[in-house]
Amino acid sequence: MEKANFEMKMSTVLANAVNEPGKIMAAYNAFYGYSFGNQLLAFMQCIARDIPLGPIATYKAWSEKGRQVTKGQKAISLCMPVSCKVKDTDKKTGEEKEKGFTRFVFRNRWFVLAQTEGPEMEMPKVPAWDEATALAALKIERVSFEHPNGNVQGYATTERKVAVNPLAQLPLKTLFHELGHIMLGHTDVTAHDFGELPRDIKEVEAESVALLCLAALNLPGQEYCRGYIQSWLKGQEIPEKSAQKIMHAADVILKAGRGDLNKDGAA
Ligand SMILES: [Zn+2]
């Protein structure tokens, strides 16, 4: 297998995307069935190779749709999770146990519509994002705003409840930010590191989730998000671990709103 030239550093992918939000929207619209990381990877490869954006599928999946990959076309690389198992010896008891973990590997397996031939195909329409569908799938409840400070735009509670100030300047941005806090685990009192993450990191993470969601759906408030993120980052880079969490949380929130959260098949 040919080795992919793309390094999967989410912080770099995220930084590029944040600086050029138009990319996020284009990548989301073309490849919304895939994870954010893979959407942006597919996007970058298409641009680099001058391939028009369009639906992607494996060789086999195209055949099943009645289309053939054009001779000489090279596949697009995406990152896939692979479940692995290792034998682990318990240091205290000496007992051998199987431990499972997930590894990410690149696979050259996908072709864009423009790399295939066959009968005309109807372009899939990106399903709209629906708040009620998202909240139900994420098991998050939206409650009425009861914060004594009217300047607060919104908040998330440890009981998976979110509230948005009825006078919030950008209500949807605030909703994505608060959903972000919950999906990033900031409000999870059962997490082993609950309360340890500094406030600046939490705010950067939640606002980055909001930015990715707004950018993908082409909604207003992105400029504001960027300013807010920069003000908390104070010139620092977004840590790699945070970048991975951000992309995953945004993925899940978008998927949930499309009604795709529990469907299989998306990488
Ligand atoms: Zn916040």
Coordinates of C-alpha atoms and ligand atoms in Angstrom, one line a residue:
M1 CA 0.0 0.0 0.0
E2 CA 1.2 3.4 -0.9
K3 CA 2.1 5.6 2.0
A4 CA -0.1 8.7 2.4
N5 CA 1.7 12.0 2.4
F6 CA -0.7 13.6 4.8
E7 CA 0.2 13.8 8.4
M8 CA -2.8 13.7 10.6
K9 CA -2.1 16.4 13.1
M10 CA -5.5 17.7 14.1
S11 CA -4.1 20.9 15.6
T12 CA -2.6 21.9 12.2
V13 CA -5.7 20.8 10.3
L14 CA -7.8 22.8 12.8
A15 CA -5.6 25.9 12.7
N16 CA -5.8 26.0 8.9
A17 CA -9.5 25.5 8.9
V18 CA -10.1 28.1 11.5
N19 CA -8.2 30.7 9.4
E20 CA -10.1 29.8 6.3
P21 CA -13.7 28.9 7.3
G22 CA -14.8 28.8 3.7
K23 CA -12.8 25.5 3.5
I24 CA -14.8 24.0 6.4
M25 CA -18.1 24.7 4.6
A26 CA -16.9 23.4 1.3
A27 CA -15.5 20.2 2.9
Y28 CA -18.6 19.7 5.0
N29 CA -20.9 20.1 2.0
A30 CA -19.0 17.6 -0.1
F31 CA -18.1 15.0 2.5
Y32 CA -20.5 15.5 5.4
G33 CA -20.9 11.7 5.9
Y34 CA -17.2 11.6 7.1
S35 CA -15.5 12.9 10.3
F36 CA -14.2 16.5 10.3
G37 CA -10.7 15.3 10.0
N38 CA -11.5 13.2 7.0
Q39 CA -13.6 15.9 5.4
L40 CA -10.6 18.2 5.5
L41 CA -8.2 15.6 4.4
A42 CA -10.4 14.7 1.4
F43 CA -10.8 18.4 0.7
M44 CA -7.0 19.1 0.8
Q45 CA -6.3 16.2 -1.5
C46 CA -8.9 17.2 -4.0
I47 CA -7.6 20.8 -4.1
A48 CA -4.0 19.6 -4.4
R49 CA -4.9 17.2 -7.3
D50 CA -7.4 19.4 -9.0
I51 CA -10.2 17.0 -8.5
P52 CA -13.7 18.6 -8.4
L53 CA -15.4 18.2 -5.0
G54 CA -18.1 15.6 -4.9
P55 CA -19.3 12.5 -3.1
I56 CA -16.6 10.0 -2.2
A57 CA -16.9 6.2 -1.9
T58 CA -14.7 3.1 -2.1
Y59 CA -14.1 1.3 -5.4
K60 CA -16.6 -1.4 -4.3
A61 CA -19.2 1.1 -3.2
W62 CA -19.0 2.9 -6.6
S63 CA -19.5 -0.4 -8.4
E64 CA -22.5 -1.1 -6.3
K65 CA -23.9 2.3 -7.4
G66 CA -23.3 1.3 -11.0
R67 CA -20.2 3.5 -11.5
Q68 CA -16.7 2.5 -12.4
V69 CA -13.5 4.2 -11.2
T70 CA -11.8 5.7 -14.3
K71 CA -8.7 3.9 -15.3
G72 CA -5.5 5.4 -13.9
Q73 CA -7.2 7.3 -11.1
K74 CA -5.4 7.3 -7.8
A75 CA -7.3 6.8 -4.6
I76 CA -7.8 9.5 -1.9
S77 CA -6.4 8.7 1.6
L78 CA -8.5 8.9 4.7
C79 CA -7.7 8.1 8.2
M80 CA -9.5 5.1 9.7
P81 CA -9.8 3.8 13.2
V82 CA -8.7 0.2 13.6
S83 CA -9.4 -1.8 16.7
C84 CA -6.4 -3.6 18.1
K85 CA -5.8 -5.9 20.9
V86 CA -2.7 -6.5 23.0
K87 CA -1.8 -8.9 25.8
D88 CA -1.2 -7.0 28.9
T89 CA 0.2 -8.4 32.1
D90 CA -1.1 -7.1 35.4
K91 CA 2.0 -6.0 37.3
K92 CA 0.5 -6.9 40.7
T93 CA -1.1 -10.3 40.0
G94 CA 0.9 -11.3 36.9
E95 CA -2.4 -12.2 35.2
E96 CA -2.5 -11.8 31.4
K97 CA -5.3 -9.8 30.0
E98 CA -6.4 -8.7 26.6
K99 CA -6.5 -4.9 26.3
G100 CA -8.3 -3.2 23.4
F101 CA -7.3 0.1 21.9
T102 CA -7.9 2.1 18.7
R103 CA -5.2 3.0 16.3
F104 CA -5.6 5.4 13.4
V105 CA -4.2 4.3 10.0
F106 CA -4.3 5.8 6.6
R107 CA -5.9 3.9 3.8
N108 CA -5.9 4.8 0.1
R109 CA -9.4 3.6 -0.7
W110 CA -11.7 6.4 -1.7
F111 CA -12.5 7.9 -5.0
V112 CA -14.4 11.2 -5.7
L113 CA -17.4 11.1 -8.1
A114 CA -15.3 13.0 -10.7
Q115 CA -12.8 10.0 -10.7
T116 CA -15.6 7.7 -11.8
E117 CA -17.6 7.0 -14.9
G118 CA -21.2 5.8 -15.3
P119 CA -24.7 7.0 -15.6
E120 CA -25.7 10.5 -14.3
M121 CA -26.0 10.5 -10.6
E122 CA -28.3 12.6 -8.4
M123 CA -26.2 14.7 -6.1
P124 CA -27.0 14.0 -2.5
K125 CA -28.4 16.9 -0.5
V126 CA -26.8 17.6 2.8
P127 CA -29.5 17.1 5.5
A128 CA -30.4 20.3 7.4
W129 CA -29.3 20.6 11.1
D130 CA -32.3 20.5 13.4
E131 CA -32.0 21.5 17.0
A132 CA -34.7 19.3 18.5
T133 CA -33.3 16.2 16.7
A134 CA -29.8 17.1 17.9
L135 CA -30.8 17.6 21.6
A136 CA -32.8 14.3 21.6
A137 CA -29.9 12.3 20.1
L138 CA -27.3 13.9 22.4
K139 CA -29.6 13.4 25.4
I140 CA -29.3 17.1 26.3
E141 CA -32.2 19.1 27.6
R142 CA -32.7 22.8 26.8
V143 CA -34.1 24.6 29.8
S144 CA -35.2 28.2 30.3
F145 CA -32.5 30.7 31.2
E146 CA -32.3 31.5 34.9
H147 CA -28.9 33.0 35.4
P148 CA -29.0 36.1 37.7
N149 CA -26.4 37.8 35.5
G150 CA -28.2 39.0 32.4
N151 CA -24.9 39.5 30.5
V152 CA -24.3 35.7 30.5
Q153 CA -25.1 34.4 27.0
G154 CA -25.8 30.9 28.1
Y155 CA -24.7 28.0 30.3
A156 CA -24.4 24.2 30.5
T157 CA -25.1 22.2 33.7
T158 CA -23.7 19.0 35.1
E159 CA -27.1 17.4 34.4
R160 CA -26.7 17.8 30.6
K161 CA -28.9 20.9 30.5
V162 CA -28.3 23.9 28.4
A163 CA -29.8 27.4 28.6
V164 CA -29.4 30.3 26.2
N165 CA -30.2 33.9 27.2
P166 CA -33.3 35.0 25.3
L167 CA -31.4 38.2 24.6
A168 CA -28.2 36.5 23.5
Q169 CA -26.6 38.3 20.6
L170 CA -26.0 35.1 18.6
P171 CA -28.3 32.4 20.1
L172 CA -27.3 29.6 17.8
K173 CA -23.6 30.3 18.4
T174 CA -24.2 30.2 22.1
L175 CA -26.2 27.0 21.9
F176 CA -23.3 25.3 20.0
H177 CA -20.9 26.6 22.6
E178 CA -22.9 25.2 25.5
L179 CA -23.5 21.9 23.7
G180 CA -19.7 21.9 23.1
H181 CA -19.0 22.2 26.9
I182 CA -21.2 19.1 27.5
M183 CA -19.8 17.0 24.6
L184 CA -16.2 17.9 25.5
G185 CA -16.8 16.5 28.9
H186 CA -16.4 19.8 30.8
T187 CA -19.6 19.2 32.8
D188 CA -19.1 15.5 33.4
V189 CA -18.7 15.1 37.2
T190 CA -17.8 11.4 36.8
A191 CA -14.8 12.2 34.6
H192 CA -11.5 11.4 36.3
D193 CA -10.2 14.8 35.5
F194 CA -13.3 16.8 36.3
G195 CA -12.5 20.3 37.2
E196 CA -8.8 20.0 36.3
L197 CA -8.9 21.6 32.9
P198 CA -8.2 25.4 33.2
R199 CA -11.0 27.8 32.2
D200 CA -9.1 29.2 29.2
I201 CA -8.7 25.8 27.6
K202 CA -12.4 25.0 28.3
E203 CA -13.5 28.2 26.6
V204 CA -11.1 27.7 23.7
E205 CA -12.5 24.2 23.2
A206 CA -16.2 25.1 23.5
E207 CA -15.9 28.1 21.2
S208 CA -13.9 26.2 18.6
V209 CA -16.7 23.6 18.6
A210 CA -19.2 26.5 18.0
L211 CA -17.0 27.9 15.2
L212 CA -16.7 24.5 13.4
C213 CA -20.5 24.0 13.6
L214 CA -21.2 27.5 12.4
A215 CA -18.7 27.3 9.6
A216 CA -19.9 23.9 8.4
L217 CA -23.5 25.2 8.3
N218 CA -22.5 28.6 7.0
L219 CA -24.1 30.5 9.8
P220 CA -23.3 33.9 11.2
G221 CA -21.1 34.4 14.3
Q222 CA -17.8 32.9 13.0
E223 CA -15.9 36.2 13.2
Y224 CA -17.0 36.6 16.8
C225 CA -15.9 33.0 17.6
R226 CA -12.4 33.6 16.1
G227 CA -12.0 36.8 18.2
Y228 CA -13.1 35.0 21.4
I229 CA -10.8 32.0 20.7
Q230 CA -7.8 34.3 20.1
S231 CA -8.5 36.3 23.3
W232 CA -8.3 33.1 25.4
L233 CA -5.4 31.6 23.5
K234 CA -3.2 34.7 24.0
G235 CA -1.0 33.7 21.1
Q236 CA -0.7 30.1 22.2
E237 CA -1.5 27.2 19.8
I238 CA -4.5 25.0 20.4
P239 CA -3.0 21.8 22.0
E240 CA -3.2 18.7 19.9
K241 CA -5.3 16.9 22.5
S242 CA -7.8 19.7 22.5
A243 CA -7.9 19.8 18.7
Q244 CA -8.9 16.2 18.6
K245 CA -11.6 16.7 21.2
I246 CA -12.9 19.7 19.4
M247 CA -13.2 18.0 16.0
H248 CA -14.9 15.0 17.6
A249 CA -17.4 17.0 19.6
A250 CA -18.3 19.2 16.5
D251 CA -18.7 16.0 14.5
V252 CA -21.0 14.4 17.0
I253 CA -23.2 17.6 17.3
L254 CA -23.5 18.0 13.6
K255 CA -24.3 14.3 13.1
A256 CA -26.9 14.4 15.8
G257 CA -28.7 17.4 14.2
R258 CA -28.7 15.6 10.8
G259 CA -30.3 12.6 12.5
D260 CA -27.2 10.5 11.6
L261 CA -25.8 9.9 15.1
N262 CA -26.6 6.2 15.4
K263 CA -26.2 5.3 11.8
D264 CA -23.3 3.1 10.8
G265 CA -21.0 3.5 7.8
A266 CA -19.6 7.0 8.3
A267 CA -15.8 7.0 9.0
Ligands
ZN1 ZN -18.2 28.6 27.9

